[in-house]
Coordinates of C-alpha atoms in Angstrom, one line a residue:
Chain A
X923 CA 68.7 -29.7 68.3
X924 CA 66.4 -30.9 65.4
X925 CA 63.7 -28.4 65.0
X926 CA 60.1 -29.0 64.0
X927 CA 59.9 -32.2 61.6
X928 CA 57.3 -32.8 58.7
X929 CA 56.9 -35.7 56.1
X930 CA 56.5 -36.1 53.8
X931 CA 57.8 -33.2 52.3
X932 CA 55.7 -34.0 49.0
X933 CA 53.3 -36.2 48.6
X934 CA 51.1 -36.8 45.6
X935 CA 47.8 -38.8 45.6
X936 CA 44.9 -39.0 43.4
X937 CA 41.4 -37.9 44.1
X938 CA 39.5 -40.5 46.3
X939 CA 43.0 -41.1 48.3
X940 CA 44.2 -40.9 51.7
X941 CA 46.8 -38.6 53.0
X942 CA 48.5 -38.7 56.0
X943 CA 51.4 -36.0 56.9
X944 CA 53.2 -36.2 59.9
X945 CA 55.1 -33.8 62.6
X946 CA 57.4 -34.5 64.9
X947 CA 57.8 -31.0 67.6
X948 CA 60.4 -29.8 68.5
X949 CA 62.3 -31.2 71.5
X950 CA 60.4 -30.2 74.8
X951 CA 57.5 -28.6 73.1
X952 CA 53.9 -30.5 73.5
X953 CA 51.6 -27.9 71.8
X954 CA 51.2 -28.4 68.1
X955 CA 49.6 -26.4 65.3
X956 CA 48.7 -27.3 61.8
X957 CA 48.2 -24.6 59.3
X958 CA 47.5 -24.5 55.6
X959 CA 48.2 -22.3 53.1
X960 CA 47.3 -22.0 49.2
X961 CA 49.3 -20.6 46.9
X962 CA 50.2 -16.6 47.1
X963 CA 48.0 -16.8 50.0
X964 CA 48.5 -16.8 54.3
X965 CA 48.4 -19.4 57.0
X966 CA 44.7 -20.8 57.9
X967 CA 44.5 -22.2 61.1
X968 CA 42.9 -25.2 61.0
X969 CA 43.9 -27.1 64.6
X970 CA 45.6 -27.2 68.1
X971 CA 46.4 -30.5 69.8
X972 CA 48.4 -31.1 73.1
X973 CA 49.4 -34.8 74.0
X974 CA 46.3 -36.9 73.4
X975 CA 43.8 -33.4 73.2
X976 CA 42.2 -31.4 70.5
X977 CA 42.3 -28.0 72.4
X978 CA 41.0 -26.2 69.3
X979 CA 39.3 -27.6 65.9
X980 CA 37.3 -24.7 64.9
X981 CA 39.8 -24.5 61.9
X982 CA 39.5 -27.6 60.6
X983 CA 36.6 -28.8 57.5
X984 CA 33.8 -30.9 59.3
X985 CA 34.0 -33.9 57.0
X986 CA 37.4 -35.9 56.1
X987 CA 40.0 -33.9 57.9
X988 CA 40.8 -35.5 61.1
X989 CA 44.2 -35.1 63.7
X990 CA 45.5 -36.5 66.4
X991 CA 48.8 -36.2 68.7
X992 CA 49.2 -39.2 70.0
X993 CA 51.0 -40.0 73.9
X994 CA 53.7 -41.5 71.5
X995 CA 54.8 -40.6 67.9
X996 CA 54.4 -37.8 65.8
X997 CA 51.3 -35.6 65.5
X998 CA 48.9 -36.7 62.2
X999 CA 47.0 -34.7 60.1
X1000 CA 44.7 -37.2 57.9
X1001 CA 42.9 -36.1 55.0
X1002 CA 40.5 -39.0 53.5
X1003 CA 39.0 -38.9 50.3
X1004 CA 41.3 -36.4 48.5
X1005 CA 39.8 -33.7 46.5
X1006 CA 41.8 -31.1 44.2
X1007 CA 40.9 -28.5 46.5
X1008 CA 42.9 -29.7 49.2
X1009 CA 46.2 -29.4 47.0
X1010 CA 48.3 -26.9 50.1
X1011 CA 51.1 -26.5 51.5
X1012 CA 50.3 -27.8 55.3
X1013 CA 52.5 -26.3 57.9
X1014 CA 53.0 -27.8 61.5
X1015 CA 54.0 -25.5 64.2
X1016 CA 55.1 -26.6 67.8
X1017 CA 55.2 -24.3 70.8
X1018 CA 56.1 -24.7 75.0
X1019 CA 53.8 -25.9 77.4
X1020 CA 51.6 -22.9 78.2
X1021 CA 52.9 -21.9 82.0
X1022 CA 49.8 -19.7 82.6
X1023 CA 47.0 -17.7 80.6
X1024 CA 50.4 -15.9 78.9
X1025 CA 49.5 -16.1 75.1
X1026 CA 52.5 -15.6 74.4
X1027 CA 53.7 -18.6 72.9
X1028 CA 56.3 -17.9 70.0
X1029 CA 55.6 -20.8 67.3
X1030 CA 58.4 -22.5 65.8
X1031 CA 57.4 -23.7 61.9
X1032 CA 58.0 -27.3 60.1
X1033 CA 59.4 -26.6 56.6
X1034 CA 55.9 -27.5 55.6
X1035 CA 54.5 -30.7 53.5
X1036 CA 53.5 -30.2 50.1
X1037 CA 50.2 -32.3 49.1
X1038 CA 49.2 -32.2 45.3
X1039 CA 45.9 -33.8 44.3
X1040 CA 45.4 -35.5 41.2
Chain B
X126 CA 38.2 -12.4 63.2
X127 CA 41.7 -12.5 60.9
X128 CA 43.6 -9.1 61.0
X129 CA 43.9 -7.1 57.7
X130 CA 47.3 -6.7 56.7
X131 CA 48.5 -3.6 54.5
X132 CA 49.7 -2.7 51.8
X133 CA 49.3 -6.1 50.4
X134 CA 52.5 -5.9 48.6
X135 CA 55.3 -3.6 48.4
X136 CA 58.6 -3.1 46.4
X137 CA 61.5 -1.1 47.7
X138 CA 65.2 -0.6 46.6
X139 CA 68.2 -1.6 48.6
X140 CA 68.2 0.9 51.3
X141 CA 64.5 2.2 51.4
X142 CA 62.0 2.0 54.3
X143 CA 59.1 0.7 54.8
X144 CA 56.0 0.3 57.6
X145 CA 53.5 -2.7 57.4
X146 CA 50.3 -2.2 59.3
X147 CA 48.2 -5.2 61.3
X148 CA 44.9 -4.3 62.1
X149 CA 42.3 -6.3 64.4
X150 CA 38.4 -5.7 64.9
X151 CA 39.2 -7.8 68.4
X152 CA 40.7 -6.7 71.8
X153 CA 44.5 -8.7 71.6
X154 CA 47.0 -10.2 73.7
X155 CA 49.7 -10.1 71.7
X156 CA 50.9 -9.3 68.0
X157 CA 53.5 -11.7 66.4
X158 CA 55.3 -10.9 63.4
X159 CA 56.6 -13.6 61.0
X160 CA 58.8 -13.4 57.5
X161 CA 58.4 -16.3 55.3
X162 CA 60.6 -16.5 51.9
X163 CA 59.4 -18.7 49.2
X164 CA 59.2 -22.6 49.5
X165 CA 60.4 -21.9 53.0
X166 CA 58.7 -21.8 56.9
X167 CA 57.5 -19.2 58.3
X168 CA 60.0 -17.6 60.8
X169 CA 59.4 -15.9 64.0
X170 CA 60.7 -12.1 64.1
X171 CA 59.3 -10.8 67.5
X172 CA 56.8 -10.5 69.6
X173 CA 54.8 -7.4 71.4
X174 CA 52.3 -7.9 74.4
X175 CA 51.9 -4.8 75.8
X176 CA 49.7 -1.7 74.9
X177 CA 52.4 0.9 73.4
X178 CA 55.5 -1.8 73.3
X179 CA 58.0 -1.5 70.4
X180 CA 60.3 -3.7 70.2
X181 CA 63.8 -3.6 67.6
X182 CA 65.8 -6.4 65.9
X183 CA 68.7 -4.7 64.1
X184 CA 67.0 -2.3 61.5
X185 CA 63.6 -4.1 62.1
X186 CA 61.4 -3.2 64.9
X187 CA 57.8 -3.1 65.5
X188 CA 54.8 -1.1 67.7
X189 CA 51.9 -2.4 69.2
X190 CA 48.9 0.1 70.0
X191 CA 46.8 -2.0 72.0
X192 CA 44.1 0.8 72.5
X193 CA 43.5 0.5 68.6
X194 CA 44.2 -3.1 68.5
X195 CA 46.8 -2.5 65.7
X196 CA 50.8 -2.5 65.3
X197 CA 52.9 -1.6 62.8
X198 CA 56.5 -3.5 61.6
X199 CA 59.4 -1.0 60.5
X200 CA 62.0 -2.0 58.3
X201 CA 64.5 0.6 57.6
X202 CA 67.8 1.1 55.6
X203 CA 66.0 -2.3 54.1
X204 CA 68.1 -5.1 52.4
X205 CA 67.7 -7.7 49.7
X206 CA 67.8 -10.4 52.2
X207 CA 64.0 -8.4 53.6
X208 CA 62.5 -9.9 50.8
X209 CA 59.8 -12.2 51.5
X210 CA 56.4 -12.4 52.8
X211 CA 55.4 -11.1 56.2
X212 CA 52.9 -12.3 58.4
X213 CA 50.8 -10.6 61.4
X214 CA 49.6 -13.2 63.7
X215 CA 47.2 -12.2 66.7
X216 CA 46.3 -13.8 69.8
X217 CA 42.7 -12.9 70.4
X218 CA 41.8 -12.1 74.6
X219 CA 38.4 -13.7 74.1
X220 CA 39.7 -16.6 72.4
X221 CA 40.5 -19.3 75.3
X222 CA 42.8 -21.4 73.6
X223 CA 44.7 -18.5 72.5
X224 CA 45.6 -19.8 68.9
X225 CA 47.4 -17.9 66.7
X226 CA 45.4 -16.2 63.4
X227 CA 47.4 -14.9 61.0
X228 CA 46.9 -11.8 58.4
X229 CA 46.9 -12.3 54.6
X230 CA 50.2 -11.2 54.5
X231 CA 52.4 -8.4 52.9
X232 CA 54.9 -9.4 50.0
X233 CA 57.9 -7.5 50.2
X234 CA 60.5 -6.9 47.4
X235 CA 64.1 -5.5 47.8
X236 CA 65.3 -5.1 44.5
X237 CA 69.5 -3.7 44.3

C-alpha cells in the first residue's frame, strides 16, 4: 500500500543545471499535482497532468519548467537551467480518476523533494 | 484567486480552542482542510461541499458557509500533537479543471 513516492528526496545542483524530480502516484490514482512551496510559506500550484495530458499549466513559470506524466513511469517535473530562486520544497500530489464534475478529489501528498540551488 | 487564511499564526496551551477562518473572493465547490508539521506532507483532514456542512474528526471539525464562500476549522480541548501548519485549499466552480488552491496557511502552536 505504498503511498505517493517522490525522488529525490534532496537534490543539490548548481546554477545553470538541470533538475529532474520524480513521482510515482499512488496505486490506482492517474491524476497528479505538483506543488511548490518556499520556506515558512504555502503550496503554489503550479501543474495538473493525467496519463499523457497537461489538464492545467496555468501554475507553472513560462520558460524552463516543463512536466510530463508519461503512459509508463513516474510523473517528471524538469527544471532547466537552475536559478537560486528555484531553491523549494516541490510537492507531488495524486488523486482518483474524476468520476464526474465532483471536485471533490481528496489529494494524497508525496513527502516532498527538496531542491537547493547553488 | 487564493483564499486568505487567518490569523496567520496562533499559539495556544494544551487544552485551549481555537477557529481558523478560509475566505474566498470566488463562488466554491468545496473547502479542504490540510495540517502539515514541519519537514513533513501535507495531510488531508476533511472535506466540506455543501453550503452550511460541518463536518467533525474527534475534537476537530470544520463549517462551510457557501453563501459567503468561507469556512471555518475548530480545534477544541486542543493538543500538542495540533501543532503544525494548516492549510485551506479551494476548488473554484468556475475553474474547469477544478485544481486545488491553497491559502497561505495558519501556524499553530500547542505549547504544555
Amino acid at each position: 500500500n505504498a503511498g505517493v513516492m517522490q525522488n529525490p528526496r534532496h537534490l543539490v545542483r548548481r546554477r545553470g543545471q538541470e533538475a529532474r524530480l520524480r513521482c510515482s502516484p499512488m496505486k490506482g490514482h492517474s491524476h497528479v499535482y505538483w506543488y511548490r512551496q518556499l520556506p515558512e510559506e504555502g503550496l503554489k500550484f503550479m501543474v495538473y497532468l493525467q496519463k499523457e495530458n497537461i489538464i492545467d499549466e496555468s501554475g507553472m513559470p513560462k520558460e524552463r519548467f516543463s512536466a510530463e506524466f508519461p503512459k509508463e513511469g513516474p510523473s517528471i517535473l524538469r527544471i532547466q537551467q537552475v536559478v537560486r530562486g528555484d531553491s523549494a520544497a516541490y510537492f507531488c500530489a495524486s488523486s482518483p480518476p474524476r468520476t464526474g464534475p465532483s471536485g471533490a478529489n481528496v489529494l494524497t501528498f508525496g513527502a516532498g523533494s527538496r531542491l537547493t540551488v547553488l | 484567486q487564493q483564499p486568505v487564511q487567518s490569523p496567520q499564526a496562533v499559539i495556544l496551551r494544551e487544552g485551549e480552542d481555537a477557529v481558523i477562518n478560509c475566505s474566498s473572493s470566488k463562488a466554491l465547490y468545496s473547502v479542504h482542510w490540510y495540517r502539515q508539521k514541519h519537514g513533513e506532507a501535507p495531510v488531508f483532514l476533511m472535506i466540506l461541499l455543501k453550503g452550511g456542512e460541518q463536518k467533525g474528526h474527534e475534537k476537530i471539525s470544520a463549517s462551510f458557509n457557501e453563501k459567503k464562500q468561507q469556512s471555518s476549522l475548530y480545534l477544541t480541548a486542543s493538543q500538542l500533537s495540533y501543532s503544525g501548519t494548516y492549510f485551506c485549499g479551494t476548488e473554484n466552480v468556475m475553474d474547469s479543471s477544478y485544481k486545488l488552491i491553497f491559502g497561505s496557511g495558519t501556524r499553530l502552536l500547542v505549547r504544555p
